[in-house]
Short mmCIF file of C-alpha atoms in Angstrom, two decimals:
data_model
loop_
_atom_site.label_atom_id
_atom_site.label_comp_id
_atom_site.label_asym_id
_atom_site.label_seq_id
_atom_site.Cartn_x
_atom_site.Cartn_y
_atom_site.Cartn_z
CA MET N 922 84.32 83.94 97.65
CA SER N 923 83.92 86.08 94.57
CA LEU N 924 80.49 87.05 93.24
CA ASP N 925 81.61 86.21 89.70
CA ILE N 926 80.41 83.10 87.88
CA ILE N 927 83.52 80.94 87.65
CA CYS N 928 82.41 78.63 84.86
CA GLN N 929 79.21 77.96 82.91
CA GLY N 930 78.17 75.93 79.88
CA TRP N 931 76.61 72.71 78.60
CA LEU N 932 77.73 69.34 80.03
CA ALA N 933 76.37 65.80 80.00
CA LYS N 934 75.61 64.37 83.45
CA GLU N 935 75.08 60.76 84.43
CA GLY N 936 74.10 59.39 87.81
CA GLY N 937 76.71 57.14 89.38
CA LYS N 938 76.82 55.62 92.85
CA GLY N 939 73.85 56.60 95.03
CA HIS N 940 71.52 57.55 92.15
CA THR N 941 68.26 55.76 91.34
CA TYR N 942 68.27 56.95 87.74
CA LYS N 943 71.58 56.69 85.89
CA ASN N 944 70.62 57.83 82.39
CA ARG N 945 72.56 60.54 80.57
CA LYS N 946 71.12 64.08 80.65
CA VAL N 947 72.45 67.26 79.03
CA ARG N 948 72.22 70.24 81.39
CA TRP N 949 73.34 73.86 81.56
CA PHE N 950 75.78 74.13 84.49
CA VAL N 951 76.76 77.24 86.47
CA LEU N 952 79.66 77.07 88.93
CA LYS N 953 79.25 80.00 91.29
CA ASP N 954 80.96 80.44 94.65
CA LEU N 955 80.41 77.22 96.65
CA PHE N 956 77.68 75.63 94.51
CA LEU N 957 77.35 73.93 91.13
CA PHE N 958 73.85 74.61 89.77
CA TYR N 959 72.32 72.78 86.80
CA PHE N 960 69.32 73.72 84.62
CA THR N 961 67.29 72.22 81.78
CA GLU N 962 67.71 75.50 79.84
CA LYS N 963 70.24 78.31 79.94
CA PRO N 964 68.89 80.83 82.51
CA ALA N 965 68.58 84.46 81.52
CA ASP N 966 70.20 85.79 84.70
CA GLY N 967 72.99 83.42 85.69
CA ALA N 968 72.15 81.15 88.61
CA LYS N 969 69.28 83.18 90.08
CA ASN N 970 66.42 81.98 87.84
CA MET N 971 64.66 79.14 89.66
CA THR N 972 62.33 78.25 86.75
CA ASN N 973 64.50 75.63 85.06
CA LEU N 974 66.72 74.68 88.01
CA LYS N 975 67.04 70.90 88.38
CA GLY N 976 69.65 70.63 91.13
CA MET N 977 72.57 72.14 93.04
CA ILE N 978 75.72 70.44 94.30
CA TYR N 979 77.51 71.73 97.40
CA THR N 980 81.17 71.68 96.31
CA PRO N 981 83.02 71.81 99.69
CA ALA N 982 81.68 68.32 100.44
CA CYS N 983 82.99 66.96 97.10
CA ARG N 984 86.16 65.76 95.45
CA VAL N 985 87.05 65.34 91.77
CA LYS N 986 88.50 62.08 90.49
CA ASP N 987 89.17 60.17 87.27
CA ASN N 988 86.49 57.97 85.75
CA PRO N 989 87.98 54.43 85.64
CA THR N 990 85.35 53.15 83.16
CA PRO N 991 84.62 55.90 80.60
CA LYS N 992 81.96 54.90 78.06
CA LYS N 993 82.33 57.48 75.30
CA GLY N 994 85.23 59.90 75.24
CA PRO N 995 86.84 61.69 78.22
CA SER N 996 84.92 62.13 81.47
CA PHE N 997 85.50 62.70 85.18
CA ILE N 998 83.61 62.09 88.43
CA VAL N 999 82.50 64.51 91.13
CA GLU N 1000 82.03 62.55 94.32
CA SER N 1001 79.95 63.90 97.20
CA LYS N 1002 79.30 62.28 100.56
CA ASP N 1003 76.60 59.91 99.24
CA LYS N 1004 76.63 60.22 95.45
CA GLU N 1005 78.75 60.27 92.33
CA TYR N 1006 78.13 62.48 89.29
CA ILE N 1007 79.78 61.55 85.97
CA PHE N 1008 80.51 64.49 83.63
CA SER N 1009 81.38 64.49 79.93
CA VAL N 1010 81.00 66.93 77.03
CA ALA N 1011 77.44 67.47 75.81
CA ASP N 1012 78.40 66.95 72.16
CA SER N 1013 81.08 64.37 71.35
CA GLY N 1014 81.82 66.27 68.13
CA GLN N 1015 82.51 69.50 69.98
CA ALA N 1016 85.69 71.28 68.90
CA ASP N 1017 88.46 71.18 71.49
CA ALA N 1018 86.32 68.90 73.69
CA ASP N 1019 89.26 67.66 75.78
CA ASN N 1020 90.34 71.18 76.79
CA TYR N 1021 86.73 72.23 77.46
CA LEU N 1022 86.22 69.33 79.88
CA LEU N 1023 89.64 69.93 81.41
CA SER N 1024 88.76 73.57 82.10
CA TRP N 1025 85.64 72.42 83.98
CA ARG N 1026 87.62 69.95 86.04
CA ASN N 1027 90.29 72.54 86.83
CA SER N 1028 87.65 75.10 87.86
CA LEU N 1029 85.89 72.62 90.16
CA GLU N 1030 89.17 71.58 91.79
CA TYR N 1031 90.03 75.25 92.37
CA VAL N 1032 86.66 75.98 94.04
CA ILE N 1033 86.83 72.84 96.20
CA GLU N 1034 90.36 73.71 97.34
CA ARG N 1035 89.43 77.33 98.12
CA SER N 1036 86.30 76.33 100.04
CA ALA N 1037 87.91 73.64 102.20
CA GLY N 1038 87.02 75.60 105.35
CA PHE N 1039 83.31 75.00 104.64
CA LYS N 1040 83.59 71.22 104.30
CA GLU N 1041 82.37 70.59 107.83
CA ALA N 1042 80.57 73.93 108.19
CA GLU N 1043 77.63 74.06 110.56
CA VAL N 1044 74.24 73.73 108.84
CA LEU N 1045 71.27 75.57 110.32
CA GLU N 1046 67.71 74.97 109.15
CA GLY N 1047 64.18 75.61 110.36
CA TRP N 1048 60.89 77.41 109.76
CA LEU N 1049 60.85 81.22 109.57
CA GLN N 1050 58.50 83.88 108.23
CA LYS N 1051 59.67 85.94 105.22
CA ARG N 1052 58.43 88.86 103.22
CA GLY N 1053 59.95 90.97 100.47
CA GLY N 1054 60.93 94.57 101.17
CA LYS N 1055 62.32 97.09 98.68
CA GLY N 1056 62.93 95.63 95.21
CA HIS N 1057 60.20 92.95 95.49
CA ASN N 1058 56.87 92.84 93.67
CA TYR N 1059 55.13 90.83 96.40
CA LYS N 1060 55.52 91.96 100.01
CA ASN N 1061 53.21 89.60 101.90
CA TRP N 1062 54.42 87.26 104.66
CA LYS N 1063 55.16 83.64 103.71
CA LYS N 1064 56.19 80.72 105.90
CA ARG N 1065 59.39 79.21 104.51
CA HIS N 1066 61.78 76.45 105.51
CA PHE N 1067 65.24 78.10 105.64
CA LEU N 1068 68.61 76.40 105.18
CA LEU N 1069 71.93 78.14 105.92
CA ARG N 1070 74.73 76.19 104.28
CA GLY N 1071 78.01 77.42 102.84
CA ASN N 1072 77.50 80.88 101.40
CA LEU N 1073 73.76 80.51 100.73
CA LEU N 1074 70.68 81.16 102.83
CA SER N 1075 68.12 79.15 100.85
CA TYR N 1076 64.38 79.03 101.49
CA PHE N 1077 61.90 76.31 100.49
CA GLY N 1078 58.14 75.87 100.38
CA ASP N 1079 58.50 72.65 102.39
CA VAL N 1080 61.13 70.47 104.05
CA ARG N 1081 63.50 68.82 101.53
CA SER N 1082 62.95 65.12 100.95
CA LYS N 1083 66.65 64.55 100.20
CA GLU N 1084 69.99 66.38 100.19
CA ASP N 1085 69.93 67.71 96.61
CA ASP N 1086 66.15 68.17 96.31
CA VAL N 1087 65.31 71.57 94.80
CA SER N 1088 61.69 70.88 93.86
CA GLN N 1089 60.49 73.13 96.72
CA LEU N 1090 63.26 75.75 96.42
CA LYS N 1091 61.77 79.26 96.23
CA GLY N 1092 65.00 81.26 96.26
CA PHE N 1093 68.27 81.96 98.01
CA ILE N 1094 70.29 84.85 99.43
CA GLU N 1095 74.05 84.97 98.89
CA MET N 1096 75.89 85.81 102.11
CA SER N 1097 78.57 87.68 100.16
CA GLN N 1098 75.91 90.09 98.78
CA ILE N 1099 74.61 91.19 102.18
CA VAL N 1100 75.69 94.77 102.80
CA GLU N 1101 73.55 95.42 105.87
CA LEU N 1102 72.12 93.27 108.66
CA ASP N 1103 69.61 95.35 110.66
CA THR N 1104 68.60 93.44 113.80
CA THR N 1105 66.02 95.91 115.12
CA SER N 1106 62.51 94.40 115.25
CA ASP N 1107 60.62 97.27 113.59
CA HIS N 1108 60.30 95.95 110.03
CA GLY N 1109 56.92 94.23 110.10
CA VAL N 1110 53.50 94.12 111.74
CA GLY N 1111 52.38 90.91 113.42
CA TYR N 1112 55.84 89.33 113.81
CA ASP N 1113 57.79 90.88 116.67
CA PHE N 1114 61.09 89.03 116.35
CA ASN N 1115 62.15 90.16 112.88
CA TRP N 1116 65.27 91.53 111.17
CA ARG N 1117 66.20 92.98 107.78
CA LEU N 1118 68.77 91.88 105.18
CA LEU N 1119 69.83 94.46 102.57
CA LEU N 1120 71.73 93.22 99.48
CA GLY N 1121 74.17 95.07 97.26
CA ASN N 1122 71.58 95.16 94.44
CA GLY N 1123 69.21 97.16 96.68
CA LYS N 1124 66.82 94.28 97.50
CA GLU N 1125 65.51 93.84 101.03
CA TYR N 1126 64.38 90.70 102.84
CA ILE N 1127 62.45 90.85 106.12
CA VAL N 1128 62.71 87.63 108.15
CA ALA N 1129 60.98 86.78 111.44
CA ALA N 1130 61.43 84.04 114.04
CA LYS N 1131 58.97 82.67 116.61
CA ASP N 1132 60.80 84.14 119.63
CA GLU N 1133 63.88 86.15 120.69
CA ALA N 1134 66.05 83.07 121.28
CA GLU N 1135 65.34 81.75 117.77
CA LYS N 1136 66.05 85.19 116.29
CA GLU N 1137 69.42 85.48 118.08
CA LYS N 1138 70.41 81.97 116.95
CA TRP N 1139 69.83 82.81 113.28
CA ILE N 1140 71.43 86.26 113.45
CA GLY N 1141 74.50 84.81 115.20
CA ALA N 1142 74.85 82.10 112.55
CA ILE N 1143 74.48 84.59 109.68
CA ARG N 1144 77.09 86.95 111.18
CA LYS N 1145 79.49 84.07 111.74
CA ARG N 1146 79.07 82.94 108.12
CA ILE N 1147 79.57 86.46 106.73
CA LYS N 1148 82.77 86.81 108.78
CA LYS N 1149 84.06 83.44 107.54
CA LEU N 1150 83.32 84.33 103.91
CA ALA N 1151 85.08 87.70 104.37
CA LYS N 1152 88.25 85.89 105.43
CA LEU N 1153 87.99 83.50 102.49
CA ALA N 1154 87.46 86.29 99.96
CA HIS N 1155 89.91 88.79 101.49
CA PRO N 1156 92.72 89.59 99.03
CA ILE N 1157 95.49 89.32 101.67
CA ALA N 1158 96.38 87.22 104.68
CA LEU N 1159 94.53 88.55 107.72
CA ASP N 1160 97.52 88.73 110.08
CA TYR N 1161 98.13 92.48 109.69
CA LYS N 1162 97.37 94.61 112.75
CA GLU N 1163 94.31 96.78 112.12
CA THR N 1164 94.27 100.31 113.49
CA VAL N 1165 91.75 103.15 113.18
CA VAL N 1166 92.75 106.09 110.96
CA SER N 1167 89.60 108.24 110.85
CA MET N 1168 85.93 108.16 111.89
CA ALA N 1169 82.87 110.21 110.90
CA ARG N 1170 79.14 110.03 110.32
CA LEU N 1171 78.47 110.09 106.56
CA SER N 1172 75.56 109.35 104.27
CA ARG N 1173 75.42 106.12 102.23
CA THR N 1174 73.15 105.53 99.22
CA VAL N 1175 72.80 102.09 97.57
CA ARG N 1176 71.78 102.18 93.88
CA GLY N 1177 69.69 105.33 94.06
CA LYS N 1178 67.71 104.25 97.14
CA THR N 1179 66.95 106.56 100.06
CA PRO N 1180 70.22 107.81 101.67
CA VAL N 1181 71.03 106.28 105.07
CA SER N 1182 73.19 107.92 107.74
CA ASN N 1183 75.95 105.54 108.93
CA PHE N 1184 78.98 105.84 111.17
CA PHE N 1185 82.10 105.14 109.06
CA VAL N 1186 85.42 103.87 110.39
CA LEU N 1187 88.47 103.89 108.12
CA SER N 1188 91.36 101.64 109.18
CA ASN N 1189 94.64 100.73 107.51
CA LEU N 1190 92.96 97.56 106.13
CA ASN N 1191 89.22 98.19 105.71
CA LEU N 1192 86.42 100.70 105.35
CA ARG N 1193 83.69 99.73 107.85
CA TYR N 1194 80.28 101.24 108.53
CA TYR N 1195 78.01 100.98 111.58
CA LYS N 1196 74.42 101.95 112.37
CA ASN N 1197 75.27 103.81 115.60
CA ASP N 1198 78.19 106.00 116.68
CA ILE N 1199 80.95 104.01 118.33
CA SER N 1200 84.17 105.02 120.11
CA LYS N 1201 87.62 104.20 118.77
CA GLU N 1202 88.32 101.96 121.79
CA ALA N 1203 85.06 100.04 121.31
CA VAL N 1204 85.74 99.60 117.58
CA GLU N 1205 89.25 98.22 118.12
CA ASP N 1206 88.01 96.00 120.96
CA ASP N 1207 85.27 94.36 118.85
CA TRP N 1208 85.22 95.20 115.14
CA GLY N 1209 81.98 93.33 114.58
CA LYS N 1210 79.77 94.94 117.24
CA GLY N 1211 76.97 96.82 115.46
CA LEU N 1212 78.77 96.37 112.12
CA LEU N 1213 76.67 96.79 108.95
CA GLY N 1214 79.35 96.20 106.31
CA THR N 1215 83.06 96.02 105.45
CA MET N 1216 85.05 96.83 102.32
CA PRO N 1217 88.69 95.61 102.13
CA LEU N 1218 90.93 98.44 100.88
CA VAL N 1219 92.93 96.24 98.48
CA GLY N 1220 91.14 96.48 95.14
CA CYS N 1221 88.87 99.27 96.46
CA ALA N 1222 88.45 102.53 94.55
CA VAL N 1223 86.83 105.87 95.38
CA LEU N 1224 85.64 107.87 92.36
CA PRO N 1225 84.65 111.53 92.92
CA GLU N 1226 81.28 112.62 91.50
CA LYS N 1227 82.04 115.45 89.07
CA ASP N 1228 78.77 117.32 89.50
CA VAL N 1229 78.40 116.64 93.24
CA PRO N 1230 81.64 117.72 95.02
CA ASP N 1231 80.53 116.48 98.44
CA SER N 1232 79.95 112.90 97.14
CA ALA N 1233 81.98 110.00 95.75
CA THR N 1234 81.26 106.43 94.60
CA VAL N 1235 82.99 103.71 96.61
CA ILE N 1236 83.51 100.36 94.80
CA ASP N 1237 85.00 97.18 96.26
CA VAL N 1238 86.95 94.60 94.25
CA THR N 1239 83.82 92.52 93.49
CA GLY N 1240 81.91 95.53 92.12
CA ASN N 1241 79.64 96.25 95.12
CA ARG N 1242 79.24 100.00 95.29
CA PHE N 1243 77.47 102.83 97.08
CA LEU N 1244 77.41 106.62 96.98
CA LEU N 1245 79.17 108.23 99.94
CA THR N 1246 78.17 111.81 100.87
CA ALA N 1247 79.94 114.07 103.40
CA ASP N 1248 78.94 117.34 105.07
CA SER N 1249 81.18 119.34 102.73
CA ALA N 1250 83.32 119.03 99.61
CA ALA N 1251 86.47 119.46 101.73
CA GLN N 1252 85.51 116.57 104.03
CA MET N 1253 84.73 114.34 101.04
CA ALA N 1254 88.08 115.23 99.43
CA ASP N 1255 89.87 114.22 102.65
CA TRP N 1256 88.08 110.85 102.83
CA THR N 1257 88.70 110.17 99.13
CA GLU N 1258 92.41 110.96 99.47
CA ASN N 1259 92.74 108.90 102.67
CA ILE N 1260 91.02 105.79 101.29
CA ASN N 1261 92.97 105.81 98.01
CA SER N 1262 96.34 106.54 99.64
CA LEU N 1263 95.81 103.90 102.38
CA ALA N 1264 94.89 101.31 99.72
CA LYS N 1265 98.06 102.18 97.80
CA ASP N 1266 100.26 102.08 100.93
CA LEU N 1267 98.77 98.72 101.95
CA VAL N 1268 99.60 97.15 98.57
CA LYS N 1269 103.18 98.42 98.84
CA GLN N 1270 103.45 97.05 102.37
CA ILE N 1271 102.17 93.62 101.28
CA ILE N 1272 104.59 93.45 98.34
CA SER N 1273 107.62 94.62 100.36
CA ARG N 1274 106.80 92.01 103.02
CA GLY N 1275 106.92 89.26 100.41
CA ASP N 1276 103.20 88.38 100.64
CA THR N 1277 100.81 87.74 97.76
CA ILE N 1278 97.68 89.68 96.80
CA ARG N 1279 94.85 87.60 95.29
CA LEU N 1280 92.09 89.23 93.26
CA ASN N 1281 89.35 87.82 91.02
CA CYS N 1282 88.18 89.34 87.74
CA LEU N 1283 86.94 88.60 84.24
CA ALA N 1284 89.77 88.89 81.70
CA ARG N 1285 89.59 89.44 77.96
CA SER N 1286 92.35 89.65 75.35
CA GLU N 1287 92.04 91.25 71.93
CA SER N 1288 90.81 88.05 70.28
CA GLN N 1289 89.02 85.98 72.92
CA ASN N 1290 87.06 85.97 76.15
CA ASN N 1291 89.23 84.35 78.81
CA GLY N 1292 86.45 84.05 81.39
CA TYR N 1293 86.91 83.86 85.13
CA THR N 1294 90.45 84.74 86.13
CA ALA N 1295 92.35 84.58 89.40
CA LEU N 1296 95.00 87.31 89.53
CA CYS N 1297 97.94 86.98 91.93
CA ILE N 1298 100.50 89.74 92.55
CA ASP N 1299 103.78 89.30 94.41
CA LYS N 1300 107.16 91.07 94.38
CA ASN N 1301 108.36 89.17 91.29
CA ASN N 1302 105.45 88.94 88.89
CA ILE N 1303 101.75 89.06 88.07
CA GLN N 1304 100.14 85.69 87.42
CA LEU N 1305 96.79 85.35 85.64
CA ASN N 1306 95.13 81.93 85.88
CA PHE N 1307 92.44 81.53 83.20
CA PHE N 1308 90.23 78.68 84.39
CA MET N 1309 88.04 78.53 81.30
CA LEU N 1310 91.14 77.96 79.16
CA LYS N 1311 93.28 76.05 81.67
CA ARG N 1312 96.07 78.49 80.93
CA LYS N 1313 98.38 80.62 83.02
CA VAL N 1314 100.15 83.81 82.02
CA ASP N 1315 103.10 84.97 84.10
CA ILE N 1316 104.23 88.55 83.55
CA SER N 1317 107.36 89.46 85.48
CA PHE N 1318 107.81 93.05 86.58
CA LYS N 1319 110.95 93.11 84.41
CA GLN N 1320 108.71 92.39 81.38
CA LEU N 1321 105.95 94.82 82.41
CA LYS N 1322 106.28 98.12 80.57
CA ARG N 1323 103.05 99.93 81.38
CA VAL N 1324 99.81 99.63 83.40
CA TYR N 1325 96.98 101.89 82.21
CA MET N 1326 93.19 102.31 81.86
CA SER N 1327 91.66 102.22 78.39
CA ASP N 1328 88.08 102.50 79.62
CA GLU N 1329 86.33 102.86 82.98
CA GLU N 1330 85.84 99.07 83.06
CA ILE N 1331 89.03 97.96 81.30
CA PHE N 1332 92.67 98.21 82.38
CA CYS N 1333 95.62 97.08 80.30
CA LEU N 1334 98.95 95.37 80.92
CA ARG N 1335 101.58 96.14 78.28
CA TYR N 1336 104.49 93.71 78.53
CA GLU N 1337 107.44 92.45 76.53
CA THR N 1338 108.07 88.84 75.48
CA SER N 1339 111.19 87.44 73.80
CA ASP N 1340 109.93 88.40 70.36
CA GLU N 1341 107.18 91.03 70.67
CA ILE N 1342 105.27 93.59 72.73
CA ARG N 1343 101.86 92.34 73.91
CA VAL N 1344 98.83 94.02 75.49
CA LEU N 1345 96.36 92.17 77.71
CA ASN N 1346 93.02 93.91 78.26
CA ILE N 1347 91.26 92.97 81.49
CA ILE N 1348 87.63 93.78 82.15
CA CYS N 1349 86.15 93.53 85.65
CA ALA N 1350 83.51 95.08 87.89
CA ASN N 1351 86.09 97.37 89.49
CA ALA N 1352 88.82 97.87 86.92
CA LYS N 1353 89.91 101.09 88.61
CA GLY N 1354 90.60 99.39 91.95
CA VAL N 1355 92.43 96.40 90.46
CA HIS N 1356 94.46 98.74 88.23
CA ALA N 1357 95.41 100.83 91.28
CA ALA N 1358 96.57 97.70 93.15
CA ILE N 1359 98.76 96.51 90.24
CA HIS N 1360 100.14 100.01 89.67
CA ALA N 1361 101.08 100.38 93.35
CA ALA N 1362 102.81 96.98 93.29
CA PHE N 1363 104.66 98.00 90.10
CA GLU N 1364 105.83 101.23 91.77
CA GLU N 1365 107.00 99.36 94.87
CA VAL N 1366 109.01 96.79 92.88
CA LYS N 1367 110.56 99.50 90.69
CA GLY N 1368 111.39 101.55 93.78
CA GLU N 1369 113.00 98.57 95.54
CA ARG N 1370 115.10 97.77 92.47
CA SER N 1371 116.15 101.40 92.08
CA GLU N 1372 117.15 101.52 95.75
CA LYS N 1373 119.11 98.27 95.43
CA LYS N 1374 120.85 99.54 92.29
CA ALA N 1375 121.67 102.89 93.91
CA SER N 1376 122.91 101.10 97.04
CA ALA N 1377 125.09 98.75 94.97
CA GLN N 1378 126.54 101.68 93.01
CA LYS N 1379 127.21 103.58 96.22
CA LEU N 1380 128.95 100.55 97.75
CA GLU N 1381 131.03 100.02 94.62
CA LYS N 1382 132.08 103.70 94.61
CA ARG N 1383 133.03 103.48 98.30
CA GLU N 1384 135.15 100.37 97.65
CA ARG N 1385 136.95 102.09 94.75
CA LYS N 1386 137.75 105.12 96.94
CA LYS N 1387 138.97 102.86 99.73
CA LYS N 1388 141.25 100.92 97.35
CA LYS N 1389 142.63 104.12 95.83
CA LYS N 1390 143.36 105.56 99.28
CA THR N 1391 145.11 102.34 100.37
CA ASP N 1392 147.28 102.31 97.24
CA SER N 1393 148.37 105.95 97.66
CA SER N 1394 149.20 105.71 101.39
CA SER N 1395 151.31 102.51 101.36
CA PRO N 1396 155.21 102.99 100.93
CA ALA N 1397 156.88 101.79 97.75
CA LYS N 1398 158.45 98.37 98.10
CA LYS N 1399 162.21 98.03 97.52
CA PRO N 1400 163.24 95.35 95.06
CA LYS N 1401 164.85 92.29 96.63
CA PRO N 1402 168.56 91.76 95.83
CA LYS N 1403 169.17 89.15 93.25
CA LYS N 1404 170.59 85.92 94.65
CA ARG N 1405 173.86 84.78 93.16
CA SER N 1406 174.11 81.28 91.96
CA GLU N 1407 177.05 79.19 93.15
CA ALA N 1408 178.48 79.26 89.66
CA GLU N 1409 178.26 83.07 89.35
CA PRO N 1410 181.61 84.83 89.99
CA PRO N 1411 181.77 87.75 92.45
CA ALA N 1412 181.16 91.12 90.87
CA GLU N 1413 184.03 93.43 90.27
CA ALA N 1414 184.12 96.90 91.79
CA GLY N 1415 182.44 99.52 89.65
CA SER N 1416 180.54 96.96 87.64
CA ASP N 1417 176.80 97.12 86.80
CA ALA N 1418 176.16 94.48 89.45
CA ASP N 1419 177.44 96.81 92.17
CA ALA N 1420 175.34 99.65 90.87
CA ASP N 1421 172.18 97.47 90.85
CA VAL N 1422 172.72 96.41 94.43
#
């Protein structure tokens, strides 16, 4: 799933079936990936501030339905396995309240539909030791009760008393943010069976189990979950054959941290990096063996560093990035060209095959913030689904006049409607990569249409030549003699009738 917050804002919540207390409470809700979090106050940093967190609802186990007995104004119900939550607007006098509530319902239904594969996902929980690494103020070991569910690895001070209990929640790690899983047990003193998790924001977590078997069980479950999330978030259907294009040992730096030497493998679909060198045959036999991270090429961009010719910044579609450094400027130029050209060729291949590319971003027009947006590209049009506004915009490639960047974080779609020219500005974590994907699709569609037009013109010209040749080579037809009627007298010699015959 995307790292973007899909929807957030104030809502009123009432307990329905399965709740002891059923009074109405106004809460700040954040819908992010597979969970719906709610707080007593608006958190300063999205869904990561635990201070005012009151609860979290696991959406794959839910369904949205109508409220048959609304008390005041419009409302809907989110039903989990054991409970019902009734949602309505926080302020009945809120402007455009119906559309606001409808946008929440639409966003929840979208997330539930997209996360259907996690409905019966395996849950793993148990006691582990944890300490903070880089990016943490406190680096001492703490015993925590861990829970792996959906896309979150949560840790608590004690065992939960009930399903949605967050009173003991100390924090959580998003699986989609893990960029490196180091399974070597050399990250801590006193706990032999440990491993390291590195996130895209540069933070490290060191986790330790009681024995090797427990360690392998957790590592296997985490890898399996990361792989499942990668399939869910991948912008294309994963039925394309993956083949290796180039391999090399390069340096990777995450957010100014100490550079790390990794073995990079570039395929026609992904950019992958490993801790140790690996042969082409071994990579193609088992892509996940020793794998530290993967970046899908669709929506990926490589931006050369102007002052450092042997380095470039690599950004995936969700905004995760790192600095890539080669042995020379020439080697870096080759990798930059290969990644960008492969990403472009892949988009063209997808479009020509009739498949759809799905990307997520935050969109903004000239006058309003459109919030979380799902962007779909196929061979006919670009569709933008604005969940905050419950609105869709379809721009056909016939309407599209220009795709361009207006800023390093904003790309623009200039298109024609029946009565005017419009411009839609779209801001996202990797505007360059999304712009490149749309531009490649635009080129492919224009190229296909030009080829079809040229082919049709060529066929028409051939048919005209063929017809002309047939007309010139066929003998002239003699006129048939006119039949005499019974009443017509025989023609006299030398008359016009004789001459005509």
